[in-house]
Structure formats: structure tokens, C-alpha cells
CSV table of C-alpha atoms in Angstrom, one decimal:
chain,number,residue,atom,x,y,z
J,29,UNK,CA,54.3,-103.8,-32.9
J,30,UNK,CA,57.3,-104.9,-30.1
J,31,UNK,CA,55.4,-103.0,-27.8
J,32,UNK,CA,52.1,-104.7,-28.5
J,33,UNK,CA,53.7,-108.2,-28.1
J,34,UNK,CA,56.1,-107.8,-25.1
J,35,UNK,CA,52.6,-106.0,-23.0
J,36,UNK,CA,50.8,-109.2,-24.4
J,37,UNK,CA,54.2,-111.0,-22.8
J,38,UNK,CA,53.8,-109.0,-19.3
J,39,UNK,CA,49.9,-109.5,-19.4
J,40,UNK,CA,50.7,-113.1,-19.5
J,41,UNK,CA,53.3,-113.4,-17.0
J,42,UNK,CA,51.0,-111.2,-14.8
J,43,UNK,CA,47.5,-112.9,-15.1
J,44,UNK,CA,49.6,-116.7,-15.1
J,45,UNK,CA,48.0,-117.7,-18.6
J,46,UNK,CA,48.4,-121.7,-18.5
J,47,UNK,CA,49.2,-121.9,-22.3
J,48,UNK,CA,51.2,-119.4,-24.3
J,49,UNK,CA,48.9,-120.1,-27.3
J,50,UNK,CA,46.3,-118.3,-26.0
J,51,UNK,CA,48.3,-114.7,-26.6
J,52,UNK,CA,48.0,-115.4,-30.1
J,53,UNK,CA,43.7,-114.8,-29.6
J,54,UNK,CA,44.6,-111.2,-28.9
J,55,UNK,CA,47.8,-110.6,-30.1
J,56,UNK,CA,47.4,-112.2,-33.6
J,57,UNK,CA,45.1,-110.3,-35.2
J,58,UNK,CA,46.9,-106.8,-35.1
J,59,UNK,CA,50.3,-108.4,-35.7
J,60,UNK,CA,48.9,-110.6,-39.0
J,61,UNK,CA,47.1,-107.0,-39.6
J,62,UNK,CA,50.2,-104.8,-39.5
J,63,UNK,CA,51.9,-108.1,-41.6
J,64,UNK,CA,49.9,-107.7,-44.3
J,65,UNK,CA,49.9,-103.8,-44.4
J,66,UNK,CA,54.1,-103.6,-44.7
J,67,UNK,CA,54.2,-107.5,-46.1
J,68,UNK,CA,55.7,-107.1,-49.9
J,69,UNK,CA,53.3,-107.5,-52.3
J,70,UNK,CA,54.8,-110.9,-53.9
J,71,UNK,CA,53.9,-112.3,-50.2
J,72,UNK,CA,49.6,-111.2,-50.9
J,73,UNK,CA,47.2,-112.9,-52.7
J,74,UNK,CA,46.9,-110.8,-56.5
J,75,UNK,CA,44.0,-111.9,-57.2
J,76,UNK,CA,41.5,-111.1,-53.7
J,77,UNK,CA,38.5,-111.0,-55.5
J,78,UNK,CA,38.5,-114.6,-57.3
J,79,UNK,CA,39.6,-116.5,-54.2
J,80,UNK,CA,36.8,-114.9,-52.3
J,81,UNK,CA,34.3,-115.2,-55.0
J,82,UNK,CA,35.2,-119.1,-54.5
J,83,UNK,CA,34.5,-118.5,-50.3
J,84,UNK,CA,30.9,-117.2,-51.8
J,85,UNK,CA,30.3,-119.9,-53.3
J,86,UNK,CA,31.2,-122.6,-50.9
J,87,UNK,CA,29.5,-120.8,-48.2
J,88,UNK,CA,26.3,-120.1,-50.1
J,89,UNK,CA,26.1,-124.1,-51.1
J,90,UNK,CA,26.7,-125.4,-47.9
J,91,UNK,CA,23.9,-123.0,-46.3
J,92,UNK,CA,21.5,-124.9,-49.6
J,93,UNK,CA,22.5,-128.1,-48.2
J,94,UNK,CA,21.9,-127.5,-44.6
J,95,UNK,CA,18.6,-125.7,-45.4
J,96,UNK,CA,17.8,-128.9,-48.0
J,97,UNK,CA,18.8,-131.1,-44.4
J,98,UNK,CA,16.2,-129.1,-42.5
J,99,UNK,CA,19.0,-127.4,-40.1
J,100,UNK,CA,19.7,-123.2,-39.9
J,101,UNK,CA,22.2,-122.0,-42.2
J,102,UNK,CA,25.5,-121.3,-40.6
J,103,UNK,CA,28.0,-123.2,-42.8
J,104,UNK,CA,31.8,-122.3,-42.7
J,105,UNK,CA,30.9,-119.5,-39.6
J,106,UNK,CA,29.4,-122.2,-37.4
J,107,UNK,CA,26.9,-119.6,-36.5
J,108,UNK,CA,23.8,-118.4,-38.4
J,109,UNK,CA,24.9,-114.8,-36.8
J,110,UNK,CA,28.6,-115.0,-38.1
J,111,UNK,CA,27.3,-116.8,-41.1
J,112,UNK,CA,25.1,-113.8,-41.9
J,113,UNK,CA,27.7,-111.4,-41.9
J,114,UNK,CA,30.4,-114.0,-43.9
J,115,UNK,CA,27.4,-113.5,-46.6
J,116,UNK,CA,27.9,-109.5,-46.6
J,117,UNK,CA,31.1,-109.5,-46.9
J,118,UNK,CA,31.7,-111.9,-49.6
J,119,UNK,CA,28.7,-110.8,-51.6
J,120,UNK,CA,30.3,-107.5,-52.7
J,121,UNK,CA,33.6,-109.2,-54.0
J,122,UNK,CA,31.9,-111.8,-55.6
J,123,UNK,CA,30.3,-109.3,-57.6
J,124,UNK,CA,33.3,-107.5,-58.3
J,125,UNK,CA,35.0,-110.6,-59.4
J,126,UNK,CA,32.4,-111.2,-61.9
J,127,UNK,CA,33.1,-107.9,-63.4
J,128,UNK,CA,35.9,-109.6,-65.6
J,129,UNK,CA,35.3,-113.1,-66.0
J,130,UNK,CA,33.3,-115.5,-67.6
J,131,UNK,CA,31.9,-113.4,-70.4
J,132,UNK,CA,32.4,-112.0,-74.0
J,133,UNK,CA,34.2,-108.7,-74.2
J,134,UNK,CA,32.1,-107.6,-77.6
J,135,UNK,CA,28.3,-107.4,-77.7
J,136,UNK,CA,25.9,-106.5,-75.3
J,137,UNK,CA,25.7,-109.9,-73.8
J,138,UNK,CA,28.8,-109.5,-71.7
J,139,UNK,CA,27.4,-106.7,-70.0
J,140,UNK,CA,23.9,-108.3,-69.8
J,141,UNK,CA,25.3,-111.8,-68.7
J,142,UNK,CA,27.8,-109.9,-65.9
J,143,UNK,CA,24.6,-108.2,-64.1
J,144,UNK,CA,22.5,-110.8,-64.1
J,145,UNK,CA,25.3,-112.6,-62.6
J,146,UNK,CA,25.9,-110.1,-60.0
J,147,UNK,CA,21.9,-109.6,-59.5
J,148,UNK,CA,22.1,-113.4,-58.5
J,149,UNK,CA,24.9,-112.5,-55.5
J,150,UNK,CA,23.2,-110.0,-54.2
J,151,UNK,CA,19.4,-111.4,-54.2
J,152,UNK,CA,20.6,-114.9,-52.6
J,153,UNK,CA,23.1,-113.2,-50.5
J,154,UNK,CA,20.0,-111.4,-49.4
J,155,UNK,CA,18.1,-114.0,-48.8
J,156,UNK,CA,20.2,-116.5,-47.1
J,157,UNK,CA,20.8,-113.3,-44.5
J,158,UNK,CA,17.2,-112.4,-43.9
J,159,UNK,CA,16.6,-115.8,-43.3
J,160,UNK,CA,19.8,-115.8,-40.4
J,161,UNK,CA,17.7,-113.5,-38.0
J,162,UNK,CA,20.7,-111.3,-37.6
J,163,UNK,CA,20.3,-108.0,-36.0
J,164,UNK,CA,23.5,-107.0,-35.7
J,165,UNK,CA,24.2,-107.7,-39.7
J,166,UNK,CA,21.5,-105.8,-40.4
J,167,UNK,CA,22.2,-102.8,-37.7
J,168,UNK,CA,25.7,-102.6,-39.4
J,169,UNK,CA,24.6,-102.5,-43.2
J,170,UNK,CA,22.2,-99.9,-41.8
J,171,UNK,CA,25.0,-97.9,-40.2
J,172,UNK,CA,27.3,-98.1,-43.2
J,173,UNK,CA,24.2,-96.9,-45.1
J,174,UNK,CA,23.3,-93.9,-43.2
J,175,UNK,CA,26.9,-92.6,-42.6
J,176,UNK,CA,28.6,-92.9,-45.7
J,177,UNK,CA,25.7,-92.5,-48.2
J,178,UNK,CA,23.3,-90.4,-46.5
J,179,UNK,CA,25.0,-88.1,-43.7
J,180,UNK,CA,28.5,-88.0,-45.2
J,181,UNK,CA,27.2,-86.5,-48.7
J,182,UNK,CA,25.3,-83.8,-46.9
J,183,UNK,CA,26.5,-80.5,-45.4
J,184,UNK,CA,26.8,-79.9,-41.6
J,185,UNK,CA,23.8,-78.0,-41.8
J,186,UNK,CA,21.6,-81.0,-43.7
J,187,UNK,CA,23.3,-83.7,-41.8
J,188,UNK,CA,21.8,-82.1,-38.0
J,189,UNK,CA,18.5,-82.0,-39.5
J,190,UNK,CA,18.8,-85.8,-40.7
J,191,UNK,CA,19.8,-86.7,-37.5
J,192,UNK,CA,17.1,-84.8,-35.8
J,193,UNK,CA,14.6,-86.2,-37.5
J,194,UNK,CA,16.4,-89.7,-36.9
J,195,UNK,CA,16.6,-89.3,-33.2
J,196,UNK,CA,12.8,-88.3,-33.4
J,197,UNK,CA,11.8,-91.8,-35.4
J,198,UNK,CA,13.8,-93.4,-32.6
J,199,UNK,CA,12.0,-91.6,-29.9
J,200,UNK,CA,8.5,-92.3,-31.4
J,201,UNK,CA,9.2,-95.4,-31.7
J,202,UNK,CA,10.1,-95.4,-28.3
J,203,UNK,CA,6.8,-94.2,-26.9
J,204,UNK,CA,4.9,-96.1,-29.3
J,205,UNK,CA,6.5,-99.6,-28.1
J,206,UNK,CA,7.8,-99.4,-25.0
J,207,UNK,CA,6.5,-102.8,-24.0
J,208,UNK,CA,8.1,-104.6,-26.6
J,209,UNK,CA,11.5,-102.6,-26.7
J,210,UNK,CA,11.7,-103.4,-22.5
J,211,UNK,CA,11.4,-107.1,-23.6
J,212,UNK,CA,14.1,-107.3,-25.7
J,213,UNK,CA,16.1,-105.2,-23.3
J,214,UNK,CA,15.1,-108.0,-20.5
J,215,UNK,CA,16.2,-111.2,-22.3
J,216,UNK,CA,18.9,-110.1,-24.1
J,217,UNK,CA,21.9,-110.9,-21.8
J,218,UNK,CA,24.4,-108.0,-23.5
J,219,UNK,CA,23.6,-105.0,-21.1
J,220,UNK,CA,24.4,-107.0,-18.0
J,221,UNK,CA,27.3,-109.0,-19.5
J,222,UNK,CA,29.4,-105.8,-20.4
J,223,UNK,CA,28.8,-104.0,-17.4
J,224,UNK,CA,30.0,-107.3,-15.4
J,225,UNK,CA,33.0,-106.9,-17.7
J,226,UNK,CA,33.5,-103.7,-17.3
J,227,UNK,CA,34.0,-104.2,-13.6
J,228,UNK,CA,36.6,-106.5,-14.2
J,229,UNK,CA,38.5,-104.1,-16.7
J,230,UNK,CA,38.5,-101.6,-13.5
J,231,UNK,CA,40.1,-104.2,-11.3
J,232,UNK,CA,43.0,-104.5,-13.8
J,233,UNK,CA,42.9,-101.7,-16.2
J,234,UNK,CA,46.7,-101.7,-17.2
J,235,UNK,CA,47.5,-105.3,-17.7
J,236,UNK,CA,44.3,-106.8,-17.3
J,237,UNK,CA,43.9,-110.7,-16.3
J,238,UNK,CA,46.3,-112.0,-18.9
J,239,UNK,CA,45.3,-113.6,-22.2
J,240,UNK,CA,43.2,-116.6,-22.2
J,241,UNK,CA,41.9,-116.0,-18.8
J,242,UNK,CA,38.7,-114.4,-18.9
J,243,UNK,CA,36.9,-117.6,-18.3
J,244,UNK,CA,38.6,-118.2,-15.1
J,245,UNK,CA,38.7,-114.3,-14.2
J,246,UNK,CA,34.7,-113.3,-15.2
J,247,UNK,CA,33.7,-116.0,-12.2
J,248,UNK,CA,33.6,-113.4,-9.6
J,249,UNK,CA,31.9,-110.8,-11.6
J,250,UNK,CA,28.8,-113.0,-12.6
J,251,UNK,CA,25.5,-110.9,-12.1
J,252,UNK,CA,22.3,-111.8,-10.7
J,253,UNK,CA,21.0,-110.4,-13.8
J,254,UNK,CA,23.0,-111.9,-15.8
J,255,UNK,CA,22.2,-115.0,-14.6
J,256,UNK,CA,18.3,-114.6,-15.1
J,257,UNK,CA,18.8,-114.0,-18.6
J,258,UNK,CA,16.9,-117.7,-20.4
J,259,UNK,CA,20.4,-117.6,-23.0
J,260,UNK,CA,22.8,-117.3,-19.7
J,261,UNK,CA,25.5,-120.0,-20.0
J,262,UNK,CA,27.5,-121.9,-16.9
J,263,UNK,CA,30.5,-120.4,-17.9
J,264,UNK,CA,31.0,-117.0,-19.8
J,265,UNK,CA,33.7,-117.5,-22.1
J,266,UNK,CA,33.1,-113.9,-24.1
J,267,UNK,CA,31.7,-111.0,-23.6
J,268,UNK,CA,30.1,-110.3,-26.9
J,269,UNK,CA,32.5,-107.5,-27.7
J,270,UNK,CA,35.8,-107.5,-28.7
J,271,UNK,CA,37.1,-104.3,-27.4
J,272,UNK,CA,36.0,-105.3,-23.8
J,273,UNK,CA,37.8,-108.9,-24.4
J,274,UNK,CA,41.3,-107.0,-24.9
J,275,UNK,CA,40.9,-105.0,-22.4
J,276,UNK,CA,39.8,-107.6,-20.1
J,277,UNK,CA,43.1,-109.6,-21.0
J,278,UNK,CA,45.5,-107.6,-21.6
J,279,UNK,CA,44.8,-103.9,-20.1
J,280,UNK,CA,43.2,-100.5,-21.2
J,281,UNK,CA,46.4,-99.7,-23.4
J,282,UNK,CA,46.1,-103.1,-25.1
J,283,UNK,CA,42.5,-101.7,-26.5
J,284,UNK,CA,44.3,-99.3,-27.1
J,285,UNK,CA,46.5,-100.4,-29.6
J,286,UNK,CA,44.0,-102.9,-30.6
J,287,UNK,CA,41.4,-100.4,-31.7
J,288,UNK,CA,44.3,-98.0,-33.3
J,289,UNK,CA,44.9,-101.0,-35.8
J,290,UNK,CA,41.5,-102.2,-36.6
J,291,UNK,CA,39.4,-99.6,-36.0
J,292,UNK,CA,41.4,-96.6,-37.5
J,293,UNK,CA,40.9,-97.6,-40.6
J,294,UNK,CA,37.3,-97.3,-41.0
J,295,UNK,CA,37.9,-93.3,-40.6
J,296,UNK,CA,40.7,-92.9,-43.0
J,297,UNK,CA,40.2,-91.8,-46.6
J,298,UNK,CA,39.9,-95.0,-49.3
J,299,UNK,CA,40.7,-92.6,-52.2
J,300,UNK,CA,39.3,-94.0,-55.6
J,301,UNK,CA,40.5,-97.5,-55.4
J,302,UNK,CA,37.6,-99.9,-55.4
J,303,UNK,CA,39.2,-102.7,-53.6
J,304,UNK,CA,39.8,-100.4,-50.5
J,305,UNK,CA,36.4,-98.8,-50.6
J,306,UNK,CA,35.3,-102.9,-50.7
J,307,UNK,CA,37.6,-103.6,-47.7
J,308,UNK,CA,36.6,-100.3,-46.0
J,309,UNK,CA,33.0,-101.1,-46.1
J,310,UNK,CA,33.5,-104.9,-45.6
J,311,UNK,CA,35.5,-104.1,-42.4
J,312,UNK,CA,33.5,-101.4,-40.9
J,313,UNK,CA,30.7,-104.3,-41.1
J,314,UNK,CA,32.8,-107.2,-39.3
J,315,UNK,CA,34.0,-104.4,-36.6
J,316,UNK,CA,30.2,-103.6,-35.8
J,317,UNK,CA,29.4,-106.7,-35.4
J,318,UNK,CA,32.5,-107.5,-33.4
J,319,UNK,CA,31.5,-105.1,-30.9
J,320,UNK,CA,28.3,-107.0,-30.1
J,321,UNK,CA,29.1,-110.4,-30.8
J,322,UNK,CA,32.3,-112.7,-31.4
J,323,UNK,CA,32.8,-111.8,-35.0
J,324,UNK,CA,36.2,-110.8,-35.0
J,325,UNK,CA,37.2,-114.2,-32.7
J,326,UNK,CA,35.8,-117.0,-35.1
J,327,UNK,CA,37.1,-117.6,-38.6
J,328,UNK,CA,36.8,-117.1,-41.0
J,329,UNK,CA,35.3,-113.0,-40.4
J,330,UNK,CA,38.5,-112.8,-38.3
J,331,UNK,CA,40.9,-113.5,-40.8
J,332,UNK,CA,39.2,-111.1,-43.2
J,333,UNK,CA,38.7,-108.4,-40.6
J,334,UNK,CA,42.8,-108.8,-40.1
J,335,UNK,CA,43.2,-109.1,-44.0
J,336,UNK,CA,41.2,-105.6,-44.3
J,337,UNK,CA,42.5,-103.9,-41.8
J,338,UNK,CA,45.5,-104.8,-43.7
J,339,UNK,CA,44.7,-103.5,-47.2
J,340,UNK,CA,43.7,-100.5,-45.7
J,341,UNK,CA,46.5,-99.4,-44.1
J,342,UNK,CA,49.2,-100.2,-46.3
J,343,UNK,CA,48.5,-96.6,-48.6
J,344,UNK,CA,49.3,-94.7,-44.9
J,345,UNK,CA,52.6,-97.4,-43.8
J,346,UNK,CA,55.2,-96.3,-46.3
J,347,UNK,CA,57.8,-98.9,-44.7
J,348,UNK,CA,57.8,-102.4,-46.4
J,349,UNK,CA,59.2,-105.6,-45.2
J,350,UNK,CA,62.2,-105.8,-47.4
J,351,UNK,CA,64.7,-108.5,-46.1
J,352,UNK,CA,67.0,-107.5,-48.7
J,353,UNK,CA,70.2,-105.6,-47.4
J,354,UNK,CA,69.9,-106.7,-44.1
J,355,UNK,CA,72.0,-109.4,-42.5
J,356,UNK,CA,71.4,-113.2,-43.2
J,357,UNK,CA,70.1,-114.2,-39.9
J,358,UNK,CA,67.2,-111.3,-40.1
J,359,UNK,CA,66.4,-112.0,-43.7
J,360,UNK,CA,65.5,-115.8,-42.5
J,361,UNK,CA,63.8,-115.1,-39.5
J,362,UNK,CA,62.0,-111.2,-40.1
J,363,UNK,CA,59.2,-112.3,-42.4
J,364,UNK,CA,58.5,-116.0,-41.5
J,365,UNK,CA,58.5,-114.0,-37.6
J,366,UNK,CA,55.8,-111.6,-39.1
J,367,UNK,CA,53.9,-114.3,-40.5
């Protein structure tokens, strides 16, 4: 963790970032990660579920109310992509949260009235995401799908032949399309936009350009076709994935580290506990998506990605943050300095 923050401090003093806030866009999300994996458990929310349940709902009635105001649905996100994926996330809690409340515990009803409920998530989650035109929500509920419930259950032998046959729908699809399929590959602006940034990352590969400073940095690297692309902006702020943003500011062993936190944990065992296999899928969902788009920059999917990265390590970090024994000055300053 001191490592992480003092090559955040070097990338800065390096690249000249103007305002030592911006080291907390790359440095704050593995440090509030690691925070809540060895935090005490007085210090975490109890009860998860509820509080997201609540996010649900305000995010599903402010997409009603734009929708009702003839404008797209992108409510707390700011972005009907973001917004999309906020929606996948919190669906799955929500209906875990209504497993225990609001009903009889005799009777069939409390049963009956709990799966409507939880019908009701997941059929206007579903709808308010089909209508957000997402791909890359869609692409990582399709990847979760096919990896953990289709590939993962089968032996090696029955998982090559699934992804033969895969890579042969792909192909056909392909061949049968390759009009459209060039399209898409022409006006979206990705392709060009992370090879430009991969040029950059091999100008500075150890501490990069410094935090903050990819606007000013990416000038030089700007494409022709880049620029051709209709969506192109004046100034390139991202790059659309999150990986090649660390590196960018803060090196190749900044990713590094940064992937080692937030990424691990989508290939470590969940066990039985349902609230890790719900932050396990929840996360592996907002990291796809953070690798084509600014998922894991804008809140609120930031803060959960960090707050599920979180929940998944703590099983695997045996240390906790317990101030007590230790002298006065670090039991004032150690967790408020973690927070």
C-alpha cells in the first residue's frame, strides 16, 4: 500500500501534476479497496443489502421520471451506459434484500409475496437496461454467463468443444456480416484511441505522465483516425479503459498493482457465502465494463467496484486494522489516514 502511494508521489513529482488531488483518481480506489478489506468490521456497513436495495430504488425512479420528461435514462450515473450497468448491479442485491423483509414468516404468502417482489427487480431492471443501448453491459452479463455457468461447470474436455463451437458462431457471423461488423469497427473511436494510448504508455512505461495529466499528455499522440471518428472530442480526457488510464499516469507497475487489487479478485474462490458470490459477480461486471469505458472513474460504480473488491478480499487479508495496542499518535491518525 506505501509503495503504491509514494510511486503515485514520484509519478507526480515526475509528470508535474498541477493539483495534488488529482492522485486521489488513481490512487483512491485501491487504497479505499485495501481499507475496506483489513477495515474492522464495526467501521462497514452491516446491513449491504438494504442500503443498496434503497440505491435501486432511487435510481430506478429517477430513470421513470426522466423517461416520463421525454429525456434517456441515466439518473444518478449521468450516463445511460453507466446507468445501465448501476441497474445490474443493484438488481441482484435488491433481490437479496427482499429475501427477509417486508413479508409474513408463516403461510405461503411470504414466499409468494418475496418472488413476486424479486420478479419485479429483475423484469424492470431488465427493462430500463435494454432500453440504455449498452453493449458493454450486455457483453459483460454475457461473459459472466458463459464462464461461470456454462464453461466453468464443464470438464476440460466439454469446455474446448464449447469454445469451438463458440469461436465458429463468431466466425460465421463474421462471414455472414462483414459489412456491418467493418461499420461498427469504423465509427467506433476505441481501436484508435487505445493504440494512441498505448504509444504514450511506451514513452513512459515506469512512471508514466503523472496523475491527472493525460489530458495535457494525449495531445501529441492524437490520430488521424482518431480524429475522423463522428464521436471524436477536442480534447481526450479518457481513454475508455481503465487499465490504460493507470498506466498512462502513473507507469506499467502502477497497473500493476492496480489490477492486483481489483482484478484479482474476480479469479479467487467466493466459497459459499452469498454476499461474496453477489460482489464477485457484481464486480467482474463493473471491471468489464471499466475496460471499455469509464465505469470504474464515475460514481457511483466506482465506489462499489472499490467496495467489492473490498468484500472480496478480506477472507484472503488475515491482518485487520486494529488501532488498539499501538501508540496514541497511530491510533488517531492510522484509520482516519486509511479512510
Amino acid at each position: 500500500l506505501w509503495g503504491y502511494v509514494a510511486l503515485h508521489g514520484l509519478a507526480a513529482a515526475w509528470g508535474r501534476t498541477p493539483d495534488a488531488w488529482r492522485l486521489a483518481e488513481t490512487a483512491g480506489p485501491d487504497i479505499l479497496a485495501l481499507f475496506v478489506a483489513i477495515a474492522p468490521r464495526r467501521l462497514l456497513p452491516r446491513r449491504l443489502d438494504v442500503a443498496l436495495l434503497a440505491l435501486w430504488c432511487v435510481q430506478v425512479l429517477h430513470c421513470l421520471a426522466q423517461v416520463l420528461a421525454d429525456y434517456e435514462p441515466v439518473a444518478l450515473a449521468g450516463n445511460r451506459n453507466w446507468a445501465a450497468t448501476l441497474l445490474a448491479v443493484l438488481a441482484p442485491w435488491a433481490c437479496f434484500a427482499l429475501r427477509r423483509l417486508g413479508a409474513p414468516r408463516r403461510g405461503l404468502a411470504a414466499p409468494l409475496r418475496r418472488v413476486v417482489l424479486q420478479g419485479a427487480v429483475v423484469v424492470i431492471s431488465l427493462v430500463i437496461v435494454y432500453a440504455c443501448h449498452c453493449r458493454a453491459t450486455w457483453l459483460a452479463l454475457g461473459l459472466y454467463g458463459l464462464i461461470f455457468f456454462l464453461l466453468k461447470p464443464c470438464t476440460w474436455t466439454g469446455r474446448v468443444l464449447l469454445g469451438g463451437a463458440l469461436a465458429g458462431l463468431l466466425i460465421g457471423v463474421g462471414i455472414s456480416w462483414p459489412e456491418k461488423i467493418g461499420e461498427a469497427i469504423a465509427r467506433d473511436i476505441r481501436l484508435p484511441l487505445y493504440a494512441n494510448t498505448l504509444r504514450l504508455i511506451a514513452d513512459k512505461p515506469i512512471l508514466g505522465g503523472g496523475p491527472g495529466n493525460f489530458c495535457r499528455d494525449f495531445v501529441l499522440y492524437r490520430s488521424r483516425a482518431q480524429k475522423a471518428r463522428a464521436v471524436s472530442a477536442a480534447v481526450t480526457e479518457h481513454p475508455h479503459c481503465e487499465l490504460l488510464h493507470v498506466a498512462a499516469a502513473v507507469g506499467i507497475p502502477g497497473a500493476v498493482l492496480w489490477a492486483a487489487v481489483l482484478m484479482v479478485p474476480m479469479v479467487l474462490p467466493t466459497g459459499r457465502s452469498t454476499r461474496r458470490r453477489l460482489a464477485h459477480a457484481c464486480l467482474w461486471v463493473l471491471v468489464v465494463h471499466g475496460l471499455l469505458d469509464k465505469a470504474l472513474v464515475q460514481p457511483p460504480t466506482q465506489l462499489l467496484a472499490v467496495l467489492f473488491a473490498g468484500m472480496l478480499w478480506r477472507p484472503w487479508l488475515r491482518l485487520r486494522a486494529a488501532p488498539e495496542g499501538r501508540p496514541p499518535v497511530l491510533q488517531a491518525l492510522r484509520l482516519p489516514a486509511a479512510a
